[in-house]
mmCIF file of C-alpha atoms in Angstrom:
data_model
loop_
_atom_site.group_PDB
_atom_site.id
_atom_site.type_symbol
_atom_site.label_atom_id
_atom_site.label_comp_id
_atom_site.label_asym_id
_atom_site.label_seq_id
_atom_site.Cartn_x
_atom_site.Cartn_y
_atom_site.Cartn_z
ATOM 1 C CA UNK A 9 -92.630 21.094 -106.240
ATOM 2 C CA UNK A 10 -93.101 18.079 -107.847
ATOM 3 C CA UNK A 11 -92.612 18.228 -111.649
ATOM 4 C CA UNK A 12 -96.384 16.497 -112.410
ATOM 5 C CA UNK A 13 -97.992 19.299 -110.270
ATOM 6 C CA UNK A 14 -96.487 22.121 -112.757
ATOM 7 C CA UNK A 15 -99.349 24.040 -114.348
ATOM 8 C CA UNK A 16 -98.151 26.809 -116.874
ATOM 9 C CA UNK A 17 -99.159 30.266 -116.473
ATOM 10 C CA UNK A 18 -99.829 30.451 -119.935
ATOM 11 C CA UNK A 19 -100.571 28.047 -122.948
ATOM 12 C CA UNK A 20 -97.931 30.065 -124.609
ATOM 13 C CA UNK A 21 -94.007 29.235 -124.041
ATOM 14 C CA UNK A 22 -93.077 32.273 -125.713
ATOM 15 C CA UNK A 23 -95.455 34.441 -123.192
ATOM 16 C CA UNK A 24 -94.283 31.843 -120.034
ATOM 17 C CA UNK A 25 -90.627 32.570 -121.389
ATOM 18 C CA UNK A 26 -91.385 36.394 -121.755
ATOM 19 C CA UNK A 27 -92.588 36.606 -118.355
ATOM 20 C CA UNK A 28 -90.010 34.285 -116.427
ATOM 21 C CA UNK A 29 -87.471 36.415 -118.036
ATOM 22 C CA UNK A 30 -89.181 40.082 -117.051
ATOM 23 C CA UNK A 31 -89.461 38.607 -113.127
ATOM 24 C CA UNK A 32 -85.535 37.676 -113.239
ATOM 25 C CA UNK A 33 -84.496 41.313 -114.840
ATOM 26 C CA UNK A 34 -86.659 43.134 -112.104
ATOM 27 C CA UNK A 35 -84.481 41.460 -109.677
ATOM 28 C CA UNK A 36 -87.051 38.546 -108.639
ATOM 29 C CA UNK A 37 -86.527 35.013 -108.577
ATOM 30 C CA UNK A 38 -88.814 33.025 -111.277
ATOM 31 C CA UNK A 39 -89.418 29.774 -109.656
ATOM 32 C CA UNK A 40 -89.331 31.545 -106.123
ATOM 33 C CA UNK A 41 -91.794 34.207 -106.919
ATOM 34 C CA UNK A 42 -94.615 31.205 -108.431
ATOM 35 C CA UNK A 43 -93.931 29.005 -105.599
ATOM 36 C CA UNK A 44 -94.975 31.889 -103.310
ATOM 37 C CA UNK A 45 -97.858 32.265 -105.256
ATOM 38 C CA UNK A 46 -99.388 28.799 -105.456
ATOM 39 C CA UNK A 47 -97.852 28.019 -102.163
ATOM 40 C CA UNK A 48 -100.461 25.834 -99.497
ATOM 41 C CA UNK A 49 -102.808 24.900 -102.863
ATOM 42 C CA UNK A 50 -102.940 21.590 -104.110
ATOM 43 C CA UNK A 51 -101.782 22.606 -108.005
ATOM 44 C CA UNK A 52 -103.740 19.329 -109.112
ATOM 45 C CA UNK A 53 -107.043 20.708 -107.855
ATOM 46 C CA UNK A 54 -108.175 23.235 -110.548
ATOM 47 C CA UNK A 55 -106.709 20.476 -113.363
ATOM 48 C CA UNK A 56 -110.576 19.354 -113.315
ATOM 49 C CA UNK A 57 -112.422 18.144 -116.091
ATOM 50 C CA UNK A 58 -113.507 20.904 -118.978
ATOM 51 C CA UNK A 59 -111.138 23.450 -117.045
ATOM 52 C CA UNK A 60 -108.614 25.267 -119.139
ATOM 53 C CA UNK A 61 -104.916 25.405 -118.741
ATOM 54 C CA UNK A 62 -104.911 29.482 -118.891
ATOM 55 C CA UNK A 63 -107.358 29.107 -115.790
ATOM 56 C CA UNK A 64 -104.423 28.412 -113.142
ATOM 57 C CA UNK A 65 -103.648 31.612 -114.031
ATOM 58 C CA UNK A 66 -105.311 34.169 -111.870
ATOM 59 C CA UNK A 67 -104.142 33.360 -108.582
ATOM 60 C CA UNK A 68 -100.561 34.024 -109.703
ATOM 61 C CA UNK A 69 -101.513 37.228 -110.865
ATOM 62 C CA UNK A 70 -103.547 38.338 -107.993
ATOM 63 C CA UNK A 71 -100.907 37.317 -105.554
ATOM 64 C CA UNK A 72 -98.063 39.041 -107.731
ATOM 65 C CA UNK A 73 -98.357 42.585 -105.868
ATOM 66 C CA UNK A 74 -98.245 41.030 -102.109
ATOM 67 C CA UNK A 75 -95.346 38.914 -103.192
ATOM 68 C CA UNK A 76 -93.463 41.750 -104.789
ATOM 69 C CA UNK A 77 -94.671 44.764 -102.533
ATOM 70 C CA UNK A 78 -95.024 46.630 -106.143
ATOM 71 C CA UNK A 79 -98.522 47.886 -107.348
ATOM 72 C CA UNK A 80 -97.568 48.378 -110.637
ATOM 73 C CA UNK A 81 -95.850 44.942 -111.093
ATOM 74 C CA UNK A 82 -97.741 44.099 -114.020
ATOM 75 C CA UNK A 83 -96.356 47.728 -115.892
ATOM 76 C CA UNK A 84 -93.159 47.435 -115.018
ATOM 77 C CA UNK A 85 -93.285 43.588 -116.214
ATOM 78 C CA UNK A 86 -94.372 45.039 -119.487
ATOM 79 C CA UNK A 87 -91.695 47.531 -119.557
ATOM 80 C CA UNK A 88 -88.665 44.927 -119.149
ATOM 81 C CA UNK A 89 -90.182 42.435 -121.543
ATOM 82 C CA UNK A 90 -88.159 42.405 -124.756
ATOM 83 C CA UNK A 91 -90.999 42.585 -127.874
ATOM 84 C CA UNK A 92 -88.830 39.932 -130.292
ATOM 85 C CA UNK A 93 -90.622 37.228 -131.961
ATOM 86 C CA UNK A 94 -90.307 33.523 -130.765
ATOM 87 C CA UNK A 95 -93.156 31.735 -131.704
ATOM 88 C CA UNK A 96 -95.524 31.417 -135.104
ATOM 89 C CA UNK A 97 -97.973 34.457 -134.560
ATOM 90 C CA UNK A 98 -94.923 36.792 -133.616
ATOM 91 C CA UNK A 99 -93.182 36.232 -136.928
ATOM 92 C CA UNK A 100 -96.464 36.542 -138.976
ATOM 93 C CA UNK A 101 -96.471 40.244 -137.446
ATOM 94 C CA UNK A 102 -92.695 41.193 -138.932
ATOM 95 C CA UNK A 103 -93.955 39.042 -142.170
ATOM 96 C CA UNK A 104 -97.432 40.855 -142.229
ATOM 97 C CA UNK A 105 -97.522 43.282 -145.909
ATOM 98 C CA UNK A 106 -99.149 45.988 -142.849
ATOM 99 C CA UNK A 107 -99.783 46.863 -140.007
ATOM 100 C CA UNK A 108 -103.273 45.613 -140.331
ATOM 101 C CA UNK A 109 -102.912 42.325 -141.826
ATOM 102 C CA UNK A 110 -100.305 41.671 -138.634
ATOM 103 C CA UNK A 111 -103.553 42.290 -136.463
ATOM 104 C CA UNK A 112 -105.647 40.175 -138.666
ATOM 105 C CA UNK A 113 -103.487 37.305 -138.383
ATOM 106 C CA UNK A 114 -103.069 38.101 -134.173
ATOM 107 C CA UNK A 115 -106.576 37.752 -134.164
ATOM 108 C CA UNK A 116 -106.978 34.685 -136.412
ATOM 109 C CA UNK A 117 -104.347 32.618 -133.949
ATOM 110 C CA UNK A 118 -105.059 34.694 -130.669
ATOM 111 C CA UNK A 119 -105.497 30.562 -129.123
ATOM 112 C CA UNK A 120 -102.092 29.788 -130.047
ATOM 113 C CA UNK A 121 -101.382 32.463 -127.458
ATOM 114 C CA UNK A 122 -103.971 31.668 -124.925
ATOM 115 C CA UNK A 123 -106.803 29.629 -125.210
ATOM 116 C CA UNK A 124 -108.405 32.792 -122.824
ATOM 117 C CA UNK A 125 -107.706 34.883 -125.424
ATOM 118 C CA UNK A 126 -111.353 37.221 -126.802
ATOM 119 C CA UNK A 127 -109.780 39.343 -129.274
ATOM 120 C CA UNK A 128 -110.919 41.363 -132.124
ATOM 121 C CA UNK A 129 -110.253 43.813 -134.667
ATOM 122 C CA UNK A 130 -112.363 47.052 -134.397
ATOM 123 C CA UNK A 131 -112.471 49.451 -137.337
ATOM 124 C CA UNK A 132 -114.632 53.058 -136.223
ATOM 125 C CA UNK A 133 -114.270 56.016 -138.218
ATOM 126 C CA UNK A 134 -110.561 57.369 -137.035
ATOM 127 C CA UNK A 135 -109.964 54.781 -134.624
ATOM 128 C CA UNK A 136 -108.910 51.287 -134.881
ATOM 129 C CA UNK A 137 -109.761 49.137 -131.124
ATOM 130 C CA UNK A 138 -108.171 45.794 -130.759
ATOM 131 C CA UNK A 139 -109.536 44.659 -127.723
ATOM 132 C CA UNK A 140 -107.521 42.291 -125.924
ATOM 133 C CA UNK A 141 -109.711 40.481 -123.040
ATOM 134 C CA UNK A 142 -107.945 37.397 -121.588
ATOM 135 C CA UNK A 143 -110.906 35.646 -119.620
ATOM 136 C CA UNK A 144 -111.305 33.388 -117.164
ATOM 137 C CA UNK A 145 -114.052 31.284 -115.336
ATOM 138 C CA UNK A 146 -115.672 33.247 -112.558
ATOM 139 C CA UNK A 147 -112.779 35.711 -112.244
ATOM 140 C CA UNK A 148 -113.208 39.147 -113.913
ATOM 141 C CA UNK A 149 -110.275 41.063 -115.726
ATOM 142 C CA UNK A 150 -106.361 40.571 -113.892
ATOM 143 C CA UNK A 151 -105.684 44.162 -113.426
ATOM 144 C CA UNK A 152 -101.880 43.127 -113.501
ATOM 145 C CA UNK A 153 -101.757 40.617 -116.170
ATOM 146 C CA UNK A 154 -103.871 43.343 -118.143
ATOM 147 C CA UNK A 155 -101.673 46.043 -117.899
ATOM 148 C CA UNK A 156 -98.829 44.196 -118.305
ATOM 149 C CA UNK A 157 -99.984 42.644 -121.484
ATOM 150 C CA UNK A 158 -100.840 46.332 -122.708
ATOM 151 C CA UNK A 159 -97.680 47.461 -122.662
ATOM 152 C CA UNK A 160 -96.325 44.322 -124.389
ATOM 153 C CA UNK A 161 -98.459 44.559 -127.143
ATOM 154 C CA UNK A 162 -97.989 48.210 -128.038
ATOM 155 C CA UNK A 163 -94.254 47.203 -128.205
ATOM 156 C CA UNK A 164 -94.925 44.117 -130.132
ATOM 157 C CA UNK A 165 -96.983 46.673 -132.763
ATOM 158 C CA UNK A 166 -94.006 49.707 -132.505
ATOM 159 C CA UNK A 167 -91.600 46.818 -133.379
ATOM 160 C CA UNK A 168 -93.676 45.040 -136.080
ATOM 161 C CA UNK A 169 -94.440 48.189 -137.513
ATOM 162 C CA UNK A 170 -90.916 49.744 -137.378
ATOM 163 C CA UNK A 171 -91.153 52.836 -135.638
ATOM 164 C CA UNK A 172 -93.343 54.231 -132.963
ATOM 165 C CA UNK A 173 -97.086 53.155 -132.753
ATOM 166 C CA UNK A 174 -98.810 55.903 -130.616
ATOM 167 C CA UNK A 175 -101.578 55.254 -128.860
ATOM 168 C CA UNK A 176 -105.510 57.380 -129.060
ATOM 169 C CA UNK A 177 -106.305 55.740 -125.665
ATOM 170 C CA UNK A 178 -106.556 52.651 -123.598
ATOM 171 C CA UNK A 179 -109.303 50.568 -121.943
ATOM 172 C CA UNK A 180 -109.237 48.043 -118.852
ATOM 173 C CA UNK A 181 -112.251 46.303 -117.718
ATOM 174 C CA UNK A 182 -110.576 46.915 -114.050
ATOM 175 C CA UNK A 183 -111.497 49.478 -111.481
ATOM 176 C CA UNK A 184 -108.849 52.612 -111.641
ATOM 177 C CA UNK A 185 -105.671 52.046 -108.770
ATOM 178 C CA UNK A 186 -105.421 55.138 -106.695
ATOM 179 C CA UNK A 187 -102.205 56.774 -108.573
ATOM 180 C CA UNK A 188 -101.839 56.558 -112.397
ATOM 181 C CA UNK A 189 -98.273 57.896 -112.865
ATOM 182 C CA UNK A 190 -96.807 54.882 -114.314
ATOM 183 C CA UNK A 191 -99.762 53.889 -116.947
ATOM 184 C CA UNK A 192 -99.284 57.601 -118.602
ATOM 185 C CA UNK A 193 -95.505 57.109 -118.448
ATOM 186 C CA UNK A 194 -95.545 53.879 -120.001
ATOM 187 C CA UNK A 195 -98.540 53.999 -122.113
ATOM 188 C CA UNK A 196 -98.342 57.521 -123.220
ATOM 189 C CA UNK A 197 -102.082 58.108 -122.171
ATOM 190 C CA UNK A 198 -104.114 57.872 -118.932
ATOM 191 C CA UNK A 199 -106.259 54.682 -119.581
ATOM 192 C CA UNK A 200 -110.394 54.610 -118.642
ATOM 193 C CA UNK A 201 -111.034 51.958 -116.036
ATOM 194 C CA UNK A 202 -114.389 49.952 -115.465
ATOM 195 C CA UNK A 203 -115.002 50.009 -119.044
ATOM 196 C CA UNK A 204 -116.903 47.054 -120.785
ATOM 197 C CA UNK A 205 -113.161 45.350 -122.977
ATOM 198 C CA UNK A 206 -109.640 45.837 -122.479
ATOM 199 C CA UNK A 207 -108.726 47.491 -125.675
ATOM 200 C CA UNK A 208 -105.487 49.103 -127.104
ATOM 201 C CA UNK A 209 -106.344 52.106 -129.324
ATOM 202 C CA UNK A 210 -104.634 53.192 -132.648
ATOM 203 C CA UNK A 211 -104.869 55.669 -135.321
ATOM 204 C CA UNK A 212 -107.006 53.859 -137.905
ATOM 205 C CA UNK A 213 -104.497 55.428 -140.389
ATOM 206 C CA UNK A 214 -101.605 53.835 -139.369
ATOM 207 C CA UNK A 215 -102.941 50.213 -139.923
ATOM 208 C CA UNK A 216 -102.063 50.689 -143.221
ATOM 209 C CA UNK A 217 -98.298 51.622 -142.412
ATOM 210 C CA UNK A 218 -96.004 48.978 -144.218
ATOM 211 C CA UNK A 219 -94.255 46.657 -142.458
ATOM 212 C CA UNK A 220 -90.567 46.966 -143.390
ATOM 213 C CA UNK A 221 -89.941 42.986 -142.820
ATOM 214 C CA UNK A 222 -92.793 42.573 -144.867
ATOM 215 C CA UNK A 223 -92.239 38.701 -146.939
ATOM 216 C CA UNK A 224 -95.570 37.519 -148.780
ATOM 217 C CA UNK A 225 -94.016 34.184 -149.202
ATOM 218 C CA UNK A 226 -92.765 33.746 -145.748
ATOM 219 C CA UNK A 227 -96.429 35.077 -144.584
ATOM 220 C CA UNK A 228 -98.383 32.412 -146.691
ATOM 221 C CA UNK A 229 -95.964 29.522 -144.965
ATOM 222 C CA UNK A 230 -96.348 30.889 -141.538
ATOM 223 C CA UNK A 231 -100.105 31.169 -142.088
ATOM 224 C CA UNK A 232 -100.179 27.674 -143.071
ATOM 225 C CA UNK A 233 -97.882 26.486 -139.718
ATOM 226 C CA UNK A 234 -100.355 28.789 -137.644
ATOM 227 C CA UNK A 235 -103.377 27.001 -139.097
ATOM 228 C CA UNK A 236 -101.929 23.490 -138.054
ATOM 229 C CA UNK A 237 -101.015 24.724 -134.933
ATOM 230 C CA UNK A 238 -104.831 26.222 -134.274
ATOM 231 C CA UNK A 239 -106.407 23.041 -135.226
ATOM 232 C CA UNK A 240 -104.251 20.617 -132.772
ATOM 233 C CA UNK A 241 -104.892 22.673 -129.640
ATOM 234 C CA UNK A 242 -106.267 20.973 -126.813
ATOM 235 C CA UNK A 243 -108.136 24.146 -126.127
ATOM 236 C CA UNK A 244 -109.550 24.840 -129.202
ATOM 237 C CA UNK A 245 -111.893 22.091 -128.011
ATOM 238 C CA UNK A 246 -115.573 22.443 -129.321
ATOM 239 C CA UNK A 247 -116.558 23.805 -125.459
ATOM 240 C CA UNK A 248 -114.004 26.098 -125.204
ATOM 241 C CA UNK A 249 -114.882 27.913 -129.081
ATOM 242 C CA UNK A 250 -118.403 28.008 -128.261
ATOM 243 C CA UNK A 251 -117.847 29.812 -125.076
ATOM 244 C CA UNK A 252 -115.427 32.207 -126.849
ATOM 245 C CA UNK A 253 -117.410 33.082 -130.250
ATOM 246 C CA UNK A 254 -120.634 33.796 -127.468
ATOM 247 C CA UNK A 255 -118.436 35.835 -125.479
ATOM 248 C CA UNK A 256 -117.628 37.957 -128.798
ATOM 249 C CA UNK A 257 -120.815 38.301 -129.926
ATOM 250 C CA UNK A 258 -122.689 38.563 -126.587
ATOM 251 C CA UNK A 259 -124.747 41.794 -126.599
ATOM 252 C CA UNK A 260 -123.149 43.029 -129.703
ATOM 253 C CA UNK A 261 -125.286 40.504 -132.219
ATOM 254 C CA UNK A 262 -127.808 37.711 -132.087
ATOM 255 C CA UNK A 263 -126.347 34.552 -130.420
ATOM 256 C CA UNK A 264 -128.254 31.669 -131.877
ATOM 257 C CA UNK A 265 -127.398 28.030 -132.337
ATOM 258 C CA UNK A 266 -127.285 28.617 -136.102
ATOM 259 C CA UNK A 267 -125.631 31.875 -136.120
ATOM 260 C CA UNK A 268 -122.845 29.748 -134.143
ATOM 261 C CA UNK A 269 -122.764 27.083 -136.180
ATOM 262 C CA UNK A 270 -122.556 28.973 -139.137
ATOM 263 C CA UNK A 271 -119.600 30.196 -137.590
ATOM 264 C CA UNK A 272 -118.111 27.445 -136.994
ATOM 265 C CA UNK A 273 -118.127 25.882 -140.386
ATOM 266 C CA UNK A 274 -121.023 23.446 -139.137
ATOM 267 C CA UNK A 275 -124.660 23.569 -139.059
ATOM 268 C CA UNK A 276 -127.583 24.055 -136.282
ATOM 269 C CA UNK A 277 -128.120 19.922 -136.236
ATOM 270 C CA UNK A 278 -124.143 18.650 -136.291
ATOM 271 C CA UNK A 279 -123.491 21.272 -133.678
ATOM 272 C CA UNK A 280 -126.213 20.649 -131.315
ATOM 273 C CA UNK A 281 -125.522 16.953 -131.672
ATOM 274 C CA UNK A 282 -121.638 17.583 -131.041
ATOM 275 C CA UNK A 283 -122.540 19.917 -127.390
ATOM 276 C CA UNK A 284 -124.917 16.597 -126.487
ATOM 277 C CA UNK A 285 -122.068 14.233 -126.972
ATOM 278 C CA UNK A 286 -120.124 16.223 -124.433
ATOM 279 C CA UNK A 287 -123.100 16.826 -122.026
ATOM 280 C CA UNK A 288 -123.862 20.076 -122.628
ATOM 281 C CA UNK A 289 -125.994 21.984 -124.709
ATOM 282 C CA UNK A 290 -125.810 25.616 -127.076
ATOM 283 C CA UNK A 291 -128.198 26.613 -124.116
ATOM 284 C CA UNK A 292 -126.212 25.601 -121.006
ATOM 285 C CA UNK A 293 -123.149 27.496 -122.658
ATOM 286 C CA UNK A 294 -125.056 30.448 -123.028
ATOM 287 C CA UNK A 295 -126.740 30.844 -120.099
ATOM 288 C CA UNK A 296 -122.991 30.424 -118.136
ATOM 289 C CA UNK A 297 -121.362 33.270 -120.536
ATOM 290 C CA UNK A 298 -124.017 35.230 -119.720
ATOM 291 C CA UNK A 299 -124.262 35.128 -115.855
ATOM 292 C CA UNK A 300 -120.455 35.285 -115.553
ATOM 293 C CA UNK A 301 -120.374 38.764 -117.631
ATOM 294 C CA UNK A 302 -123.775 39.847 -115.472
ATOM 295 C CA UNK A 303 -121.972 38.803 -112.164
ATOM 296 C CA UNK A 304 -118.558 40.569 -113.504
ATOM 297 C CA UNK A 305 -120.725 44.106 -114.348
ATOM 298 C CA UNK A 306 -122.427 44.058 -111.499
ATOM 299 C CA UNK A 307 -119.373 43.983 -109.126
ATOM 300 C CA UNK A 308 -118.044 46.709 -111.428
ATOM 301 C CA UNK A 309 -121.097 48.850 -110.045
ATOM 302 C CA UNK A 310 -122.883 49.414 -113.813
ATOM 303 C CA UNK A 311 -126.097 50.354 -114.468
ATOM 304 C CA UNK A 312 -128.528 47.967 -114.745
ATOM 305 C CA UNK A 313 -130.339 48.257 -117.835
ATOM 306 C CA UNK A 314 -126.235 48.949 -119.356
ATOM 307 C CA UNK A 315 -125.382 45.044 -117.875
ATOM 308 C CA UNK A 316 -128.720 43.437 -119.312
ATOM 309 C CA UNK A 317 -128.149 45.201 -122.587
ATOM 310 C CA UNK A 318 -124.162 44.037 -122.461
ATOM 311 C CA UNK A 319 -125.715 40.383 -121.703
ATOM 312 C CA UNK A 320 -128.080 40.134 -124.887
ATOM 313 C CA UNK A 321 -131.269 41.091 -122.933
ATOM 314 C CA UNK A 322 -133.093 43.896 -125.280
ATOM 315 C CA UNK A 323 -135.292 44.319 -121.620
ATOM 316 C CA UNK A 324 -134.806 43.732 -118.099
ATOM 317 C CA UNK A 325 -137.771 41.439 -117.089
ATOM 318 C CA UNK A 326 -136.109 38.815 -118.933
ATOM 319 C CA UNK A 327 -132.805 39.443 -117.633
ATOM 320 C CA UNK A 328 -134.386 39.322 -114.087
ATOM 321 C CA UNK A 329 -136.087 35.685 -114.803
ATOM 322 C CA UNK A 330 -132.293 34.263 -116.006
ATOM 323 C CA UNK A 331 -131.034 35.902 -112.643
ATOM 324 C CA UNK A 332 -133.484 34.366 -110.350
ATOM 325 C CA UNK A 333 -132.770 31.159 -112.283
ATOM 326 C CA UNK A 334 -129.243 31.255 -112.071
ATOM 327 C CA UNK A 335 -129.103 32.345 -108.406
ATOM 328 C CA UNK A 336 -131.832 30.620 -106.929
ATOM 329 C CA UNK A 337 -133.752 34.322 -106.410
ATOM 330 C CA UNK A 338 -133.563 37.558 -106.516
ATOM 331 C CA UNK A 339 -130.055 38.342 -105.561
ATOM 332 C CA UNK A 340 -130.561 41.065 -102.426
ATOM 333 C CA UNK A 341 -128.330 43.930 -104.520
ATOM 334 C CA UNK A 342 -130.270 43.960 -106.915
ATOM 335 C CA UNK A 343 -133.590 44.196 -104.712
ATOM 336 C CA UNK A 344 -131.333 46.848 -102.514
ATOM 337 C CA UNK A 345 -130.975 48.988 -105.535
ATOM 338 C CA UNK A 346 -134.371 48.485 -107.503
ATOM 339 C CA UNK A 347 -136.814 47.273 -105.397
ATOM 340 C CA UNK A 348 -138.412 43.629 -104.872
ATOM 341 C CA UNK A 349 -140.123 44.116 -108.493
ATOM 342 C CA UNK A 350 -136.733 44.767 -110.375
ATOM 343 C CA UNK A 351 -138.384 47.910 -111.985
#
């Protein structure tokens, strides 16, 4: 393979270094196992314009459980990882005063990670959600990467937090596998599948559990090295953070142009002039977060008022409109299952 047609699995070395490392312990050669993987497909092809790095992803993980014959690769990838800090965000968690200011700053520099990365922060009565979606252009969740990444991240937290972190429950956005023995081994809980986010689940209490590593100092430095390390990232691009503060708000609050520029430090007029200078528009973005989650929903079988309302339609004769638009017509599932007047 010629060293110019490399393409990262990750933005992250410290998850790419995590990773090649987990493949060699479980007996499975690095290079061997992604040249399998990418092998017949010209690696230049998906390096178009306006495509992200972390989206050369997927077909490594969707080939991962022919390659290795294991259905559970991605869990037992998890399980061999070793949780120790090697990059910015990981020390920020040891630095962190709590538990909950180590998931505050995760969130904050989730990009440095992956520029896929949709994370957030959830506070709800007893509970504390961190959902950790990782998405992609028209490919739903990774069931492998996801579960794999699960059982990372509750290690990262036990570690971080110095002592066990149990877990209320877990969410994946992918359908259930037939046998579940491994996620309750190495989760400690039998996860819910089809379910809107990926999301880790914690005792709300214990976000306040001190961190024993705990360094204000050292956390006000790294904060400051994260912060310079957000702002020069190719894919912190102006595209790629509208797409991701729509897909975080989609559904859950009004999407507007100014309630996104607000958001991102600018106003309605700089920000619809910036999407024009790189031929697109507030609009365009929009409309393509929506139809991918709408497409995604739908193939996960969900109800149809549930996907409109998950979309940022408050009715579905609007949501049918942007689907004929998108797709040229009614699609025929969706005349199968409610009739050629979508009621």
């Amino acid at each position: 393979m010629p060293d110019n047609a490399f393409v990262a699995l990750t933005h992250s070395s410290t998850l790419r270094r995590l990773l090649y490392e987990a493949l060699a312990a479980l007996g499975l050669d690095p290079t061997d196992t992604y040249r399998q993987a990418y092998a017949g497909v010209a690696l230049a092809a998906p390096l178009l314009e306006a495509r992200e790095e972390h989206d050369n992803a997927p077909r490594f993980w969707q080939a991962l459980e022919g390659i290795t014959g294991d259905a559970d690769i991605g869990l037992h990838l998890g399980e061999v990882m070793q949780p120790r800090p090697m990059d910015v965000v990981g020390y920020l968690l040891l630095a962190a005063r709590d538990v909950r200011q180590g998931l505050q700053a995760f969130v904050r520099f989730q990009h440095i990670l992956s520029g896929g990365f949709a994370a957030r922060l959830e506070e709800q009565g007893e509970e504390a959600r961190l959902v950790i979606d990782l998405n992609y252009r028209e490919v739903g969740s990774l069931r492998q990467q996801m579960e794999c990444l699960a059982v990372l991240l509750s290690k990262m937290l036990a570690s971080a937090a110095g002592g066990e972190l149990p877990l209320l429950g877990v969410e994946f956005r992918h359908l259930a596998p037939r046998r579940l023995v491994e996620h309750r081994r190495l989760l400690g809980v039998e996860p819910r599948f089809a379910q809107p986010h990926d999301v880790l689940i914690l005792p709300r209490v214990l976000l306040s559990r001190p961190s024993r590593s705990a360094s204000p100092r050292l956390f006000e430095v790294l904060s400051e090295e994260a912060e310079r390390q957000l702002a020069e990232l190719v894919e912190n691009q102006l595209l790629a953070r509208v797409r991701y503060w729509l897909e975080l708000n989609l559904g859950r609050a009004t999407c507007s142009l100014q309630a996104c520029a607000q958001a991102l430090g600018s106003n309605r007029s700089a920000l619809q002039r910036a999407l024009s200078e790189q031929g697109s528009s507030f609009r365009a973005l929009h409309d393509e977060v929506r139809r991918l989650r709408a497409l995604r929903l739908l193939d996960q079988g969900q109800d149809m008022r549930d996907v409109a309302r998950a979309c940022g339609f408050a009715e579905l004769s609007p949501f049918y409109r942007a689907f004929r638009r998108w797709q040229g017509g009614t699609p025929r599932g969706l005349v199968a299952r409610h009739g050629a007047t979508g009621e």
